[in-house]
Structures are given as structure tokens and as C-alpha cells.
Short mmCIF file of C-alpha atoms and ligand atoms in Angstrom, two decimals:
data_model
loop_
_atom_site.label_atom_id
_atom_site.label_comp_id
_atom_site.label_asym_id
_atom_site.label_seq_id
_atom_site.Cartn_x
_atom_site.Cartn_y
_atom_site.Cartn_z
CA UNK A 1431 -16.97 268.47 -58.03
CA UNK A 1432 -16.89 268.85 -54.01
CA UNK A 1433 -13.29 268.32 -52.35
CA UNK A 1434 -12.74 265.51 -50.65
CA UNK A 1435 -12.51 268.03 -47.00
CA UNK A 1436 -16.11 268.62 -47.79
CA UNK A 1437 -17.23 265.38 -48.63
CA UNK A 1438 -15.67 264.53 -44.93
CA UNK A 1439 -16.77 267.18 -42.93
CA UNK A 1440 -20.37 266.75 -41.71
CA UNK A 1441 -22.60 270.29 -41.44
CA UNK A 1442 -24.32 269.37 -38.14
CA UNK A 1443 -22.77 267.22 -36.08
CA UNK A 1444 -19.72 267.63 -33.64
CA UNK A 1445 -17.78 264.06 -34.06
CA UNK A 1446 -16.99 263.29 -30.26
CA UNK A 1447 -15.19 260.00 -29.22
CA UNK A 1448 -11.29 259.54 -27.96
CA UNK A 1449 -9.29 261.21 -30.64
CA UNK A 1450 -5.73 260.58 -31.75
CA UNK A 1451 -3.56 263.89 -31.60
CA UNK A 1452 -3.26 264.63 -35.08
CA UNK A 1453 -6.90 264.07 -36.22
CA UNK A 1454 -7.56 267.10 -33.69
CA UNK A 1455 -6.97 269.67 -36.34
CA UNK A 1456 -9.04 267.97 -39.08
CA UNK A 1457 -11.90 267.50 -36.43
CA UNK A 1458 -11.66 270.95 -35.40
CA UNK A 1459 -12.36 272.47 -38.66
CA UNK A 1460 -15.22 270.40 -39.22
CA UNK A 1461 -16.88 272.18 -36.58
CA UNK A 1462 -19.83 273.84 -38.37
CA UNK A 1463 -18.99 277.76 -37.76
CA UNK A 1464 -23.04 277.93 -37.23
CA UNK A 1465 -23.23 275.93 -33.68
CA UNK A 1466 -24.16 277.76 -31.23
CA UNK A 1467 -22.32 277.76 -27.73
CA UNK A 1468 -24.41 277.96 -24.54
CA UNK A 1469 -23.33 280.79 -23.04
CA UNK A 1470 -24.60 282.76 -26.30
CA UNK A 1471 -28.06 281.63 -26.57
CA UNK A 1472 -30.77 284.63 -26.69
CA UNK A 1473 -33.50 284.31 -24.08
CA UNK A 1474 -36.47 284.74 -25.83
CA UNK A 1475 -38.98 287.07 -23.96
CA UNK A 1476 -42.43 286.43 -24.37
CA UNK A 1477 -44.25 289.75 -24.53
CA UNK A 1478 -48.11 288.57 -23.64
CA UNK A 1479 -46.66 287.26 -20.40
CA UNK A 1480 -44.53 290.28 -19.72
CA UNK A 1481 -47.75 292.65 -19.82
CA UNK A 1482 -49.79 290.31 -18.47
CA UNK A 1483 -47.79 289.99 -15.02
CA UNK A 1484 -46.89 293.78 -14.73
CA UNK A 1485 -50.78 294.43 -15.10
CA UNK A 1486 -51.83 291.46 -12.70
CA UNK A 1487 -49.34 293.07 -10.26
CA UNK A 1488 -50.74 296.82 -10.77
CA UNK A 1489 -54.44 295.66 -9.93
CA UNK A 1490 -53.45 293.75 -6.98
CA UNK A 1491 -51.44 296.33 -5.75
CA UNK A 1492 -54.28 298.81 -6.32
CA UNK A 1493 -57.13 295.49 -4.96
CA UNK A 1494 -54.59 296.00 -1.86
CA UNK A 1495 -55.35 299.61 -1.47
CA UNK A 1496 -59.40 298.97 -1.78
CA UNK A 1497 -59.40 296.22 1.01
CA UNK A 1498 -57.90 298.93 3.56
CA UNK A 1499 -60.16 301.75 2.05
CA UNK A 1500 -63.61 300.85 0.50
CA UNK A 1501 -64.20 297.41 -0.18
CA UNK A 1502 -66.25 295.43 2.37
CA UNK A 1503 -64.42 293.07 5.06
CA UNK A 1504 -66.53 290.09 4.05
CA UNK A 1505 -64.49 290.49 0.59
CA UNK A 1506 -61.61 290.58 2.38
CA UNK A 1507 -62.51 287.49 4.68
CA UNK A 1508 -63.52 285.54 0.90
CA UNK A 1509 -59.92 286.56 -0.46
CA UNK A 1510 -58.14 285.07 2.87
CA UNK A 1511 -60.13 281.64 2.60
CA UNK A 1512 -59.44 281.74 -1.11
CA UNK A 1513 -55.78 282.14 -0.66
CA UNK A 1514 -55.60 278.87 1.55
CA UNK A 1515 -58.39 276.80 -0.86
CA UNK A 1516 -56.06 277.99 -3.59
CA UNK A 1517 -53.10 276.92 -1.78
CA UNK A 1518 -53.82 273.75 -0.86
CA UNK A 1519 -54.91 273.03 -4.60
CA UNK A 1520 -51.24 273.96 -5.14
CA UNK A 1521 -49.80 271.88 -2.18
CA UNK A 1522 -51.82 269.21 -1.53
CA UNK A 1523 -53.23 268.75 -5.10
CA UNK A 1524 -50.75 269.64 -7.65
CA UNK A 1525 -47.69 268.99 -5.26
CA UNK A 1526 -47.81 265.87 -2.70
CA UNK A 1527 -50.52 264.26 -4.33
CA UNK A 1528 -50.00 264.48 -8.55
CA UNK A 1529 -46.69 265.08 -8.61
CA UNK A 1530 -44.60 263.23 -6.25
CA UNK A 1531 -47.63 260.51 -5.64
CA UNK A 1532 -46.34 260.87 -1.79
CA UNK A 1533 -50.15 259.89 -0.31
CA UNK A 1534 -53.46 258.73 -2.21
CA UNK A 1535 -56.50 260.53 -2.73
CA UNK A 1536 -60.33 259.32 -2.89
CA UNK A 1537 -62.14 260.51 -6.07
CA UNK A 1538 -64.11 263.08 -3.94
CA UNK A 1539 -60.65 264.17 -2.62
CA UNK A 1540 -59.26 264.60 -5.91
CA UNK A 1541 -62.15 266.15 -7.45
CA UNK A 1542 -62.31 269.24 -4.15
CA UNK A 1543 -58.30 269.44 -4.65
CA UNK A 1544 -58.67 270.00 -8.54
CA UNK A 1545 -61.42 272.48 -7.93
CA UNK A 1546 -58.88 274.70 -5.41
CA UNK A 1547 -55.95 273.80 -8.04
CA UNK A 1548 -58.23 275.51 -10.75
CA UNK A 1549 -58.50 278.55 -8.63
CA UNK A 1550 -54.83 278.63 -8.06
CA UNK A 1551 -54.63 279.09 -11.59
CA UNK A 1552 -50.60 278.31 -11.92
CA UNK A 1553 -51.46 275.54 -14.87
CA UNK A 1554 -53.09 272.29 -15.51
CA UNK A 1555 -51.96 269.65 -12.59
CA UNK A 1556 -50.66 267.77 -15.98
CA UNK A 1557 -48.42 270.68 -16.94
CA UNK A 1558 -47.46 271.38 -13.83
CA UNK A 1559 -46.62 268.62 -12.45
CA UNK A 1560 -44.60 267.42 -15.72
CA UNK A 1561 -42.22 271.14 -14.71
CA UNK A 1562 -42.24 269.65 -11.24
CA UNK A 1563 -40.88 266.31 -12.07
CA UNK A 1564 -38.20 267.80 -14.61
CA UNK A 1565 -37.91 270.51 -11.19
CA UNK A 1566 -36.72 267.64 -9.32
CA UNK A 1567 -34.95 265.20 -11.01
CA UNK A 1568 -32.32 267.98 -12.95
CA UNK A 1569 -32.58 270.62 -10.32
CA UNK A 1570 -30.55 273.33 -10.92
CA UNK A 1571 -29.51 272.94 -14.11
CA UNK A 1572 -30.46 273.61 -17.85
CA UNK A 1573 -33.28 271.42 -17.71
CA UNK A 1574 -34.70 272.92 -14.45
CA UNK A 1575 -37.59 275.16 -15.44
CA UNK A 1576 -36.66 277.31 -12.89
CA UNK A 1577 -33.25 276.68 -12.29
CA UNK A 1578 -32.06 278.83 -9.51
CA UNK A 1579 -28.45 278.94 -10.39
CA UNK A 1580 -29.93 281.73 -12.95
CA UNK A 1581 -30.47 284.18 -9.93
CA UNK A 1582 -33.57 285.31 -7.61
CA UNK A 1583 -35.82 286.53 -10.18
CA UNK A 1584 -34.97 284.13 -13.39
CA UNK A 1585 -35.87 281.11 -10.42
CA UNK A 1586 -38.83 283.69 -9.26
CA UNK A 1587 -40.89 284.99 -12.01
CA UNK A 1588 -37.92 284.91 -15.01
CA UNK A 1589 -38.65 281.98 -16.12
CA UNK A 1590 -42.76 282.42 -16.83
CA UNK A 1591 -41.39 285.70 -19.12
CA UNK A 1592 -39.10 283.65 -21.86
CA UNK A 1593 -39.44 279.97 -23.57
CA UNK A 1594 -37.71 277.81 -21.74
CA UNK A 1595 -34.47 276.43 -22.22
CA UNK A 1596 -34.13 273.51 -24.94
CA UNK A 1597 -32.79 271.68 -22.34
CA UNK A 1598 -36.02 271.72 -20.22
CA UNK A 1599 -38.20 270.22 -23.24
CA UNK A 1600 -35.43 267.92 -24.16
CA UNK A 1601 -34.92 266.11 -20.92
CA UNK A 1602 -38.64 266.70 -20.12
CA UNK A 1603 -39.49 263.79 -22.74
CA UNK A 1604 -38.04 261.45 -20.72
CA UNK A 1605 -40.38 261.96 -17.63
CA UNK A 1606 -42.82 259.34 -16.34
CA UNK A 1607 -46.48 261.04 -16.60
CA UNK A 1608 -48.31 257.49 -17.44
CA UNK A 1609 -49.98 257.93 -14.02
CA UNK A 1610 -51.61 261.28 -14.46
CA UNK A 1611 -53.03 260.52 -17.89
CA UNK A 1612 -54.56 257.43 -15.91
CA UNK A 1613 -56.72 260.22 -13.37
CA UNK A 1614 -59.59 260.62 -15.31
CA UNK A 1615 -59.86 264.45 -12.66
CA UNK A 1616 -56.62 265.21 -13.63
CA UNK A 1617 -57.07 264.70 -17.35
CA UNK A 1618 -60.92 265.95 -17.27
CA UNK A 1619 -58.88 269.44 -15.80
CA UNK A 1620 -56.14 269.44 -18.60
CA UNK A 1621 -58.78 269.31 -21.49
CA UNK A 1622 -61.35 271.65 -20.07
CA UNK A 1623 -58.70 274.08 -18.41
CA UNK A 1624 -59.19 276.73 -20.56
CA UNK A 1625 -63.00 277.03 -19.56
CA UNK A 1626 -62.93 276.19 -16.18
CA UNK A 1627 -60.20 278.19 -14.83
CA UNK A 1628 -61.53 281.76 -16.19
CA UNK A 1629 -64.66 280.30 -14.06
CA UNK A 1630 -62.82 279.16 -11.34
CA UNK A 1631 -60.19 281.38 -10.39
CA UNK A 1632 -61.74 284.75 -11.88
CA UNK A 1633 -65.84 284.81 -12.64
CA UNK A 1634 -66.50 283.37 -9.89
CA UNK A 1635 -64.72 284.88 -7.19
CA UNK A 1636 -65.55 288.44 -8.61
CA UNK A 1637 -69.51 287.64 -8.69
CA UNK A 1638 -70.08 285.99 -5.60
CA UNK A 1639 -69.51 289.15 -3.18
CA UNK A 1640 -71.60 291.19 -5.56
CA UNK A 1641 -74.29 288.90 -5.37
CA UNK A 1642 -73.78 287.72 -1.91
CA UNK A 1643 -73.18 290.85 -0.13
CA UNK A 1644 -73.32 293.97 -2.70
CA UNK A 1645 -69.83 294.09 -3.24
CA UNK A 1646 -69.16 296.82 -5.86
CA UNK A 1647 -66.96 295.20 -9.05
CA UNK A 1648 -63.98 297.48 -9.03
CA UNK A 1649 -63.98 295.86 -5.06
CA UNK A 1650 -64.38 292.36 -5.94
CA UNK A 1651 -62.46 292.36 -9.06
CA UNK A 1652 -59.25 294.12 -7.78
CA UNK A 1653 -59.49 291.97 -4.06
CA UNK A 1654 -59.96 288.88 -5.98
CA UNK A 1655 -56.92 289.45 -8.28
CA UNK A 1656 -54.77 290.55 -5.24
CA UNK A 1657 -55.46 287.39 -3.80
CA UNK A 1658 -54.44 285.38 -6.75
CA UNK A 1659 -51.52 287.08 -6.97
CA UNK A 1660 -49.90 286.76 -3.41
CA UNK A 1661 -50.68 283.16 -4.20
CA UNK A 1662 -48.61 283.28 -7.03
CA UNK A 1663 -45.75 284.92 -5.28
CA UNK A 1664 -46.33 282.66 -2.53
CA UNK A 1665 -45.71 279.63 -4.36
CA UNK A 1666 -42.87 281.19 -6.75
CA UNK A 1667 -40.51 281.99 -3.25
CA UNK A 1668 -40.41 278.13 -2.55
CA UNK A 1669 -38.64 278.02 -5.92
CA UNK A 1670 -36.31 281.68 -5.74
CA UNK A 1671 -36.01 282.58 -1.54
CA UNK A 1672 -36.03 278.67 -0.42
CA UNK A 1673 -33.65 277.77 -3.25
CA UNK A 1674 -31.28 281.01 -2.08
CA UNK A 1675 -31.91 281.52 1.56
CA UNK A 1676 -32.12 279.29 4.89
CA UNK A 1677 -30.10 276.47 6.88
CA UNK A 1678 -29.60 272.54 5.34
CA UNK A 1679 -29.91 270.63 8.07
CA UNK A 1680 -30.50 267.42 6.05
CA UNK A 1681 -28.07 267.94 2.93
CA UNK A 1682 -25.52 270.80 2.48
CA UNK A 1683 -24.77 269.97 -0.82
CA UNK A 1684 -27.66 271.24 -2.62
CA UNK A 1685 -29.25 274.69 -2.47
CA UNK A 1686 -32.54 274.05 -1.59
CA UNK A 1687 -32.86 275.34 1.99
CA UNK A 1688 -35.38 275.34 5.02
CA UNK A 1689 -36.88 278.90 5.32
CA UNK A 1690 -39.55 279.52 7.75
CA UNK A 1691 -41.01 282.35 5.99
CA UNK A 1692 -41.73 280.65 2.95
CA UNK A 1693 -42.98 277.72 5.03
CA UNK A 1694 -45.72 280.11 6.11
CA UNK A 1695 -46.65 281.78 3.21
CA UNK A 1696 -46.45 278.55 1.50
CA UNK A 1697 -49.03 276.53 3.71
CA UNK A 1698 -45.93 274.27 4.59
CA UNK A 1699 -43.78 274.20 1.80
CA UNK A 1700 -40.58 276.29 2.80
CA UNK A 1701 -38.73 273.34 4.53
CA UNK A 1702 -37.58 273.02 1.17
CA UNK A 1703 -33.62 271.54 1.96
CA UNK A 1704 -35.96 268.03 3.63
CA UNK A 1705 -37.87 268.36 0.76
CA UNK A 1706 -35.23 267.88 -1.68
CA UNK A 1707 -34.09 265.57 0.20
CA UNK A 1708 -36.95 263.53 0.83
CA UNK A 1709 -39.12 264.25 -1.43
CA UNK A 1710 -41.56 261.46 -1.21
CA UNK A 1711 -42.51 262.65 2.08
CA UNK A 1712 -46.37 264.00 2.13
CA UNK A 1713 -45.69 266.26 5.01
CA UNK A 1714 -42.53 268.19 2.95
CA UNK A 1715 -41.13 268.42 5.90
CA UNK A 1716 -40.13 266.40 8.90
CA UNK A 1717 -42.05 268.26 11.65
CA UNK A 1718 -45.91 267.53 10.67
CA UNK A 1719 -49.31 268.86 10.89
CA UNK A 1720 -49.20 271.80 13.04
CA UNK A 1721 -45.80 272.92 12.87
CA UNK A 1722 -46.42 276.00 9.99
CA UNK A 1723 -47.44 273.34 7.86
CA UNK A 1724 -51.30 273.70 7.20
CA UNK A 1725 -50.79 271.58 4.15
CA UNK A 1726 -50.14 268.27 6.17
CA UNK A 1727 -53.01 269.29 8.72
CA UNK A 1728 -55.41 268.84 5.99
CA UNK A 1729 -53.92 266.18 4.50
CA UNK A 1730 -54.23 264.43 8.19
CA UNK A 1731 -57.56 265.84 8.43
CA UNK A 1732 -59.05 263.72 5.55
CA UNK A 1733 -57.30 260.40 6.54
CA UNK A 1734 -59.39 260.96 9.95
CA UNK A 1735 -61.90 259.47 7.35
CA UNK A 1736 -60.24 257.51 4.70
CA UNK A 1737 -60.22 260.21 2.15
CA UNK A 1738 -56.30 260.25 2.18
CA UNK A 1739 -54.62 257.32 2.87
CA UNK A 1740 -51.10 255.16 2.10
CA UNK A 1741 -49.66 258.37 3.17
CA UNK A 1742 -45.52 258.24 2.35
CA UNK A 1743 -43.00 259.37 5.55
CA UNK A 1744 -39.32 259.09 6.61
CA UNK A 1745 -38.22 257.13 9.53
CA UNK A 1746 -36.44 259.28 12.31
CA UNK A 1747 -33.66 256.72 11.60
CA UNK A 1748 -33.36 257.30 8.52
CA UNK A 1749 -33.61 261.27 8.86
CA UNK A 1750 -31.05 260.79 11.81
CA UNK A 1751 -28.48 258.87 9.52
CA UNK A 1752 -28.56 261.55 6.52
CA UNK A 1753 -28.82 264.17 9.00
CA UNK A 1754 -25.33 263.10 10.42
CA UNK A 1755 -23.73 262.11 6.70
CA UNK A 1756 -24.85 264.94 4.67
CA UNK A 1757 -26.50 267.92 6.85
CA UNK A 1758 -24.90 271.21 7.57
CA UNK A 1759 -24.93 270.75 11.39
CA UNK A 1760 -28.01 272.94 12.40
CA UNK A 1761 -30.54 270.17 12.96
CA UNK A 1762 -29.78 270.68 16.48
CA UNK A 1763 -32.28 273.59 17.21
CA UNK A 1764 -34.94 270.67 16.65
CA UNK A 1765 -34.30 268.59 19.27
CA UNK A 1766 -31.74 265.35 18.73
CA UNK A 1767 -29.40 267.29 21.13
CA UNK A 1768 -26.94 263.82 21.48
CA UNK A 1769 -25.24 263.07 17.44
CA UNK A 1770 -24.22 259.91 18.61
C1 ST9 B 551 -47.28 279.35 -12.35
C2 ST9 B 551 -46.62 278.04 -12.13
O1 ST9 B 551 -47.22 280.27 -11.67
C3 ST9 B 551 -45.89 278.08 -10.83
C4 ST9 B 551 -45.22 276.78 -10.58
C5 ST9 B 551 -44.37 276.86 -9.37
C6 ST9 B 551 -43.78 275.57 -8.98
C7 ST9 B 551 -43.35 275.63 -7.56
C8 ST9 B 551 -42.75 274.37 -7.06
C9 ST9 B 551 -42.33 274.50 -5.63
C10 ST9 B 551 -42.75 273.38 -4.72
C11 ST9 B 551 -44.17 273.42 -4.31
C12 ST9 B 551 -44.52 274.59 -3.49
C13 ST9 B 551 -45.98 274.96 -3.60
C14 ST9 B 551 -46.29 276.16 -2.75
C15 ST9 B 551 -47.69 276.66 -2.93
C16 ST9 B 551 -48.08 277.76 -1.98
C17 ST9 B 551 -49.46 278.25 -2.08
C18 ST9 B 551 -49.89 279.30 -1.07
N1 ST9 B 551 -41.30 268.56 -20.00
O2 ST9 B 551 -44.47 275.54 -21.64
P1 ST9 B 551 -44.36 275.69 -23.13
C19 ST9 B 551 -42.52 271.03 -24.30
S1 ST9 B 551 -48.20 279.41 -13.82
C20 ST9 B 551 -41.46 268.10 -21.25
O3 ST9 B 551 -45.39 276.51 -23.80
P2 ST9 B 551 -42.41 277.57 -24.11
C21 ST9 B 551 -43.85 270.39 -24.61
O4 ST9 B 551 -43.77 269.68 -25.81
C22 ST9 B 551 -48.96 280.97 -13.79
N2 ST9 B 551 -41.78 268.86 -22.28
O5 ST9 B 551 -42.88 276.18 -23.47
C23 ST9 B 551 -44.74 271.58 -24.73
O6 ST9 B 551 -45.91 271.34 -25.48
P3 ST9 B 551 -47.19 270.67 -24.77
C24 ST9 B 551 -50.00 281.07 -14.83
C25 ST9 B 551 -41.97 270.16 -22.05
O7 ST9 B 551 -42.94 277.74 -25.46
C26 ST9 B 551 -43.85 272.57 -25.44
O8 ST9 B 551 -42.53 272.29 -24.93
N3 ST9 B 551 -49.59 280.51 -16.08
C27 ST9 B 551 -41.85 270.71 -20.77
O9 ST9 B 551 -40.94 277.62 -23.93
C28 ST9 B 551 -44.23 274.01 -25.19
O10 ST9 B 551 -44.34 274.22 -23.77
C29 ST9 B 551 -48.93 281.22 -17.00
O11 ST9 B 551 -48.67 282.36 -16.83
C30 ST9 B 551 -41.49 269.86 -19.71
N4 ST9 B 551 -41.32 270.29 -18.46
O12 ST9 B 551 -43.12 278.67 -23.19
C31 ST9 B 551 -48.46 280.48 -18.24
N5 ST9 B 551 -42.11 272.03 -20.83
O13 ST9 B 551 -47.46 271.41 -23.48
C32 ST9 B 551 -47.01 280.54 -18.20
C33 ST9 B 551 -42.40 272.29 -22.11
O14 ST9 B 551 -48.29 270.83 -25.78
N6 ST9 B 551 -46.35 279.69 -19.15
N7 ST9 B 551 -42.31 271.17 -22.86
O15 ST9 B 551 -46.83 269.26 -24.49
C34 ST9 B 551 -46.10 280.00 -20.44
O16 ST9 B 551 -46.64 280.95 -20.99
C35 ST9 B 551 -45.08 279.16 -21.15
O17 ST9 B 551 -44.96 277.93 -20.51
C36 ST9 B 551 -43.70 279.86 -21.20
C37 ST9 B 551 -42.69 278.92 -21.88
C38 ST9 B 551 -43.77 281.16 -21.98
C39 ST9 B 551 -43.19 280.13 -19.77
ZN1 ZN B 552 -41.50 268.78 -4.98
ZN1 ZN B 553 -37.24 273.03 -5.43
#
């Protein structure tokens, strides 16, 4: 027959609630010697990813190389406009539009920003946005994909090499994706990603300058993947340098800062303390269109003709008020010279 001590002590659970002082020793020893703390849970690697990078990042190295040596400057030119389509799939699409809803979109719209999402190739919109959302709304913490309290390169690339923490898919249940399941583009790309973006981001790209202008494959194939990689490491700085490096002119108590680098590598996306901040804004920023922010010039571009509209800003009030509450005391250089 089993003791009374172990018909009392539950296996699994940790009994929490206000405890009277001399229950804490029988509580304490019905803490399962199997749980786990946090500090001394194993990242998983995962391998496939782990070659997968490190060989992506040899070719474009070596697609580098070929563009200054022997591949033709029209490939070249196709990799540059590729890199902003691409982007703008990533910032505009993915982003402003699907995951923080900061502007609408026409269906044409939507369907040319899926297209340049698919060559981004950093996910479905679904699945990324869903990272995005969690991104936000527990940043910097457990449940942050790519929380950057776990250093430059966990926040950079880390965190595409291991499963994520349980804490991710945990609190990830609880986000709102009703919305995207409703875009019949965005849903169309989820189910068919697996065929389109080998097409999109890879076949394609490769067999249009050897069609087009007799570009030899090694040429193609290596410029192509060179350009899908600074992409990558494009977009992955607005989550590792912008989360580590820059002034916080709007709110000095998070990390996310405003880093003009990133901004241009990022078509826009570096002025990542407002951002955080504001993050229903469409322009990610509070200076607009043409201020390193290519992203909100196109954006602006299609509301010229209704493509875009219901577009989501800040007032300057508004700005002016947090600005004086929360920011760090460098909004200055931009103009409001008087903090009165
Ligand atoms: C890439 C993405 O590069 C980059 C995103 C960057 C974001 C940047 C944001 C910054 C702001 C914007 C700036 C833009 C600038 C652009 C500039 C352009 C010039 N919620 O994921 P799995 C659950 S991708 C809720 O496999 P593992 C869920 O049940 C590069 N639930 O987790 C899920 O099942 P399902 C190319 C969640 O096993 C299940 O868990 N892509 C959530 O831990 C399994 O999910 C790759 O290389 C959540 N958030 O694996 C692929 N997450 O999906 C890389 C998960 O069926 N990824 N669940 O519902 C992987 O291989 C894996 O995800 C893994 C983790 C190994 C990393
Ligand atoms: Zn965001
Ligand atoms: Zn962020």
C-alpha cells in the first residue's frame, strides 16, 4: 500500500498559492526532482538549418566574387532590383501590411507584394507574421522568437538554428491571426509555399539571365543566391544591430533603437526604437517617404492611385508628448529644438 506522503504529493505539478510557514517543508518535497529549471534547458540545434545557412553563406560569398570578376553587369543590375522587390515583400507585405494591418492593400496590391514576399523567401506571410506578432507583444523575453536579451547572434541568425523556446509556441496560441486566414493571397501563399517559393525566389531568378542575356549558371546561380542572402541579413539586423545599437529618442526603456544603417539596408526599417513604440505606424518611422525609408515611398506611391489606402500615422502631438515622457533626450537632432 502507498504512504499517505505519496498519496499527497502530486508528480507534475508545483502547488503555488500563499503558503503558511510550516506547510513550506511538506510543499517543498513534493517538488518532482524531474522539473526542469530554466536556466538548464538544452537548446536544441537543428542540423538541416545549420548546413543549410553555412552553405547559403559560402555561395554568396563566392556569387560576390563572380559579380566583380566574370558574371555579366546586367546580372548584377537583376540582383540589385531583386534585393529591393524582395524587400519590399518583406516590408511592405509581410511587415506594415499583414502583420501590424498599419495601411490596406487592393487585391492587385496584395497579390504584387506576395509575389516579392515569395522571393524574399524568409516564410509564409502566415508564419511570419504569427513570429512577428508574438515579436511584438512579448519582446524580449522567452516568448520572443528572437529575443535579443539572448545576445547579437541568438537575436541574428541563433534563433533560425534551434527549436524555439516553449515559451514562444506557448504564448504564440494566444495571438490574433483570424484576419490573415480571411486573405484568400495570404492563405493561397501559405498552402502553395512550398511550390512557389523554389519558383519564385530560386528557378526563376537563376533562368532568366541565362535566357535573357546568356548568363552562364554558375553566374546566375551564385549572384542570385548572394542576393537572397544580403536580404536575409538585411532583414535579420533590424532584429540583432537595431535591438543592440542606436539612440531612443521616443522610449528609453526598451532596447529597440533607431539605427540609420539598418534603416538603409532595411528599405526603412532601422528606426526601430519609433517602431516599437508606435508600431501601428505604416511609415515605421516618424520621418516619411524619402527620408532612407524606400518602404513608405512605395507605399505613398500606390495611394497616388488608391491601391493603398486608410494608411495608419502618429500625430506630431502625440510623438511630441511621449517624446518628452519617455525618450532618451536625442530627438533634438530632428528638429523640435524648443521641449516646451
Ligand atoms: C527568415 C525569417 O529569415 C526572418 C524574420 C525576421 C523578422 C524581422 C522582423 C523585423 C521587423 C521588420 C523588418 C523587415 C526588414 C526587411 C528588409 C529587407 C531588405 N506562435 O517554427 P516551428 C508552433 S526565414 C504560435 O517549426 P520549431 C506551431 O504549432 C528564412 N505557435 O518551430 C508550429 O506548427 P505550425 C528561411 C508557434 O520546431 C510548431 O510550433 N526559412 C509559433 O521550434 C512548430 O513551429 C527558414 O530557414 C508562434 N510564433 O522550429 C526556416 N512558432 O507551423 C526556418 C511555432 O504547423 N525555420 N509555433 O502551426 C525553421 O526551420 C523552424 O521554424 C525552426 C524552429 C527550426 C527555427
Ligand atoms: Zn513590427
Ligand atoms: Zn523588434
Amino acid at each position: 500500500a502507498k504512504s499517505s506522503q505519496e498519496k499527497m504529493a502530486p508528480k507534475t505539478s508545483i502547488p503555488t498559492g500563499v503558503l503558511h510557514e510550516q506547510d513550506d517543508e511538506v510543499i517543498l518535497n513534493q517538488i518532482p526532482p524531474e522539473v526542469v529549471k530554466p536556466s538548464e534547458r538544452k537548446v536544441e540545434l537543428v542540423w538541416r538549418n545549420i548546413i543549410l545557412f553555412g552553405y547559403l553563406h559560402l555561395v554568396a560569398v563566392y556569387g560576390l566574387y563572380r559579380m566583380f570578376t566574370s558574371a555579366k553587369l546586367y546580372t548584377s543590375i537583376l540582383a540589385y532590383v531583386l534585393y529591393h522587390l524582395a524587400g519590399l515583400g518583406i516590408t511592405a507585405g509581410a511587415h506594415r501590411l499583414w502583420s501590424h494591418r498599419s495601411y490596406k492593400a487592393t487585391w492587385p496590391l496584395r497579390v504584387i507584394l506576395v509575389l516579392c514576399n515569395t522571393l524574399a523567401f524568409e516564410n509564409s506571410v502566415m508564419e511570419w507574421a504569427r513570429d512577428h506578432r508574438v515579436h511584438h507583444k512579448y519582446s524580449e523575453t522567452d516568448a520572443d522568437p528572437h529575443n535579443a536579451k539572448r545576445g547579437f547572434f541568438f537575436s541574428h541568425v541563433g534563433w533560425l538554428l534551434c527549436r524555439k523556446h516553449p515559451e514562444v509556441k506557448e504564448k504564440g496560441k494566444g495571438i490574433e491571426l483570424s484576419d490573415l486566414e480571411a486573405d484568400p493571397v495570404v492563405v493561397f501563399q501559405h498552402n502553395y509555399y512550398m511550390i512557389l517559393m523554389p519558383l519564385v525566389c530560386f528557378i526563376l531568378p537563376t533562368m532568366a539571365p541565362m535566357y535573357l542575356w546568356n548568363e552562364t549558371f554558375v553566374d546566375a546561380f551564385t549572384v542570385n543566391i548572394f542576393r537572397y542572402v544580403f536580404t536575409l541579413n538585411a532583414t535579420w539586423l533590424v532584429n540583432s544591430a537595431a535591438h543592440l545599437f542606436g539612440s531612443k529618442p521616443y522610449d528609453r526603456y526598451i532596447n529597440p533603437s533607431e539605427n540609420i544603417t539598418v534603416a538603409v539596408l532595411a528599405l526603412g526599417e532601422g528606426w526601430h526604437n519609433y517602431h516599437h513604440t508606435f508600431p501601428w505606424d505604416y511609415k515605421t518611422s516618424e520621418l516619411g517617404g524619402y527620408s532612407f525609408n524606400f518602404s513608405s515611398a512605395f507605399i505613398d506611391f500606390f495611394a497616388k492611385f488608391g491601391w493603398a489606402y486608410d494608411m495608419k500615422t502618429v500625430s506630431v502631438d502625440m510623438i511630441k508628448r511621449r517624446v518628452q515622457r519617455t525618450g532618451d533626450g536625442t530627438h533634438d537632432v530632428w528638429g523640435w529644438g524648443d521641449k516646451d
